Amino acid sequence: MKYSKKILYIAFFVSICSAFGFIYYILGSDCYTFTGISKWIYSTNLRIYGVFLTLFMSILFMCKAILTLLFHRKESVLEKSLNFDMKWQIFATLTMVTIGIVLFSHWSVVEQFNEVGVANGTYYDFPIILRIVFMGCICLWGIFMTVKNRDISRETLYMVCIYSLVVTFMGLYIVNPFEVATVNDLTQDFSMGMSDNSSTTESIYNTLDGVPFTYMTSVIYGHYALVFSAFLFPFKNWGGVLPYLIMGLLAGFGCLAHLAAIYAIDVFSEKRWIKVILILAAMVRTTYTYPAIFPIRTLFPLLLCGYMAFLYKRKKVLWKSKWMWFGFMLCSLAVLWNTETGLACIVGYIFYLFVEQWQNHLFLEKHMLYLYIGVGLMSLGCVFLPIVIVNVYNFMCGYRTFDVGVFFFPYINSSFATGIIRCNLPLGNHAWVYIIILLLGTLCWSIYHTNLWQNKGRYISEASAIAGISMIGIVVFAYYVNEAHWGCMDIVRQISVVLSAVIISRLWAVLVEWKKLAGVESIFQKSVVIIALFVYLILAMQVFSDPCRIAARHRAGAYSLNKIEQDIEVLRAEIPENIYGVGQGINTIYHMLGWDNHAKYRDTSAIKINAEGKDAFTSLKNEVLNQGAFLIGDSAWDQALLNAVLAEDNTYVMNKQVRIGSIEYSYYIRKR
């Protein structure tokens, strides 16, 4: 094994163990005993994650420096390697693979399968013996394809790609969130809720109505509504059709994100049968649809991953080329779409450029100093342009103040990352541990091929692409770190599959070679490939459940508003026209009725997330108190608002109730 590579392995092992030791200490200790710097770090998950990454990188390069000084001669002990014959290779590999499979299987015991993309439903409801038979057959098929060096036809690959796009579309195309229904039978359970649907669509309706982005109206997911409005503006008065168009466009963007993942997998994988497995494993199949993650927070990270794969495939050099400018334009649009993941795209793209140049230049060369300054200025431009676009839109809507702070809402709120959505990382055998090791491992592999690690870095064409994709994943992973529950890891899962495609492809030659003497590195690499193939085979096996999932959504009425339209007509007959309405689903109802919804605020599920000194909840409450009558929904957030109103004015009495789907809307009037 090469001298510098052994240093990398040792440094990575020491740094990753040290960093995980810190994070397990800080999250596993009694936080009430913390004082000083420990208390400051623990106050937000993002600080914990930031210190984790800082520790990792610092210790990595510290170990590199120390080991280089200790073993500076190539004839040192680091050059010596142990070699094993075929039988010992098989024994050691099977041992490591067994440990990996046991750890993976344990995720189902700790109820974290959804972290890696196993949706509830058919997969769980199959009899255990049938699941074992399926797993066995598919694993034997994978072994056969590997041993015989077989592959599938290109036509089969195309059919799988089309199938995965159709399933992705149907999984996101939930036009009827009012049912909040659960379908339970022997093959499938499915639920859909108004809260997460409304929190995504509320901003789109407001933008179509010409509502500016202010501290009272901006949602917590970015300014994607401007992009939606560009497509939907000609149809904004098509009340009954508008929900179909909005959700169709949302599902279309989801398909675009998945298509970018498919392209990257296709570029980095060589075997078509492995591409099929990874594509099916990368699909988003969550039982509960959560568009705020997929596609809102995943679209541009995956588009940029696809763009980096394109640059690698076409052998494009970015610096001072037209392709560099196109990438920065993509990053700027990403910031406009969703601020937090847009910034992640900028960081990843910058690192792509840096690694590309670090392969041929030293860190502090004159050329590199010019590059750092130029990239810094272009990155600032990527952020400034969306701010200008939003403020121009606000000006057109009558909001005359050029406000930078409102663009970054709610991230300017000091409590946003400390208690509003915070959910600590689960300790133990969880998927996030292995995903962060994957992200940091591929990043270190890229750095290894630069002059940061070797005096004469060996140019590897995909190193810059892998560095950029890894860094995007590392930054967007902060979302899961801050809110580590149910499907939030979908924000980085597809990026992880893309990186796994790189690993499997690069180590494939090692896997199929058993007859020659091999060292510890070779055995470890064989084990990694086998475990990765096993995990993704199991995830891809959910393909048997997809038709059942789509059928369950159909039975729940997810694809049609026919039932809801009848209920809405009852509301038209029972409630005075254009009455002040507030609550989840009101915007959809009023647009279908052709009424004017006067409450132009963000969705009530996020109404208590405020900027410093700007209380949207209190403002909305006071506006409701100025009404002689109002209509309000029955969600927990709607009821919190109602209770606050009634606490200040008990002259309101409920006059009528109208049910739309499974949601109850109450009509209150003030006593005279």
Short mmCIF file of C-alpha atoms in Angstrom, two decimals, residues 12 14-27 40-41 44-60 425 427 432-441 443 474 477-478 481:
data_model
loop_
_atom_site.label_atom_id
_atom_site.label_comp_id
_atom_site.label_asym_id
_atom_site.label_seq_id
_atom_site.Cartn_x
_atom_site.Cartn_y
_atom_site.Cartn_z
CA PHE A 12 -9.12 9.21 9.13
CA VAL A 14 -8.22 8.61 14.57
CA SER A 15 -10.11 11.76 13.54
CA ILE A 16 -13.48 10.05 13.00
CA CYS A 17 -13.25 8.24 16.35
CA SER A 18 -12.30 11.46 18.13
CA ALA A 19 -15.11 13.45 16.48
CA PHE A 20 -17.71 10.79 17.29
CA GLY A 21 -16.37 10.57 20.82
CA PHE A 22 -17.11 14.28 21.19
CA ILE A 23 -20.60 14.12 19.74
CA TYR A 24 -21.56 11.10 21.85
CA TYR A 25 -20.17 12.80 24.94
CA ILE A 26 -22.00 16.08 24.37
CA LEU A 27 -25.34 14.47 23.49
CA TRP A 40 -22.60 27.29 24.53
CA ILE A 41 -21.89 24.35 22.20
CA THR A 44 -27.84 24.32 19.32
CA ASN A 45 -27.40 21.13 17.34
CA LEU A 46 -25.77 23.16 14.58
CA ARG A 47 -22.97 24.24 16.93
CA ILE A 48 -22.47 20.63 17.96
CA TYR A 49 -22.25 19.65 14.30
CA GLY A 50 -19.91 22.54 13.52
CA VAL A 51 -17.53 21.54 16.33
CA PHE A 52 -17.78 17.91 15.20
CA LEU A 53 -16.63 18.83 11.68
CA THR A 54 -13.96 21.20 12.96
CA LEU A 55 -12.56 18.51 15.25
CA PHE A 56 -12.56 15.97 12.46
CA MET A 57 -10.70 18.15 9.94
CA SER A 58 -8.28 19.52 12.53
CA ILE A 59 -7.32 16.11 13.89
CA LEU A 60 -7.12 14.70 10.35
CA LEU A 425 -29.48 12.97 17.05
CA LEU A 427 -27.38 7.76 19.86
CA TRP A 432 -26.83 8.81 10.37
CA VAL A 433 -23.54 7.46 11.79
CA TYR A 434 -22.73 5.54 8.62
CA ILE A 435 -23.96 8.26 6.28
CA ILE A 436 -21.72 10.91 7.86
CA ILE A 437 -18.79 8.45 7.70
CA LEU A 438 -19.57 7.97 4.00
CA LEU A 439 -19.71 11.74 3.36
CA LEU A 440 -16.49 12.46 5.25
CA GLY A 441 -14.76 9.42 3.77
CA LEU A 443 -14.40 13.99 0.97
CA ILE A 474 -22.16 17.43 4.55
CA PHE A 477 -26.95 17.08 6.49
CA ALA A 478 -27.11 19.90 9.06
CA VAL A 481 -28.75 17.16 12.64
#
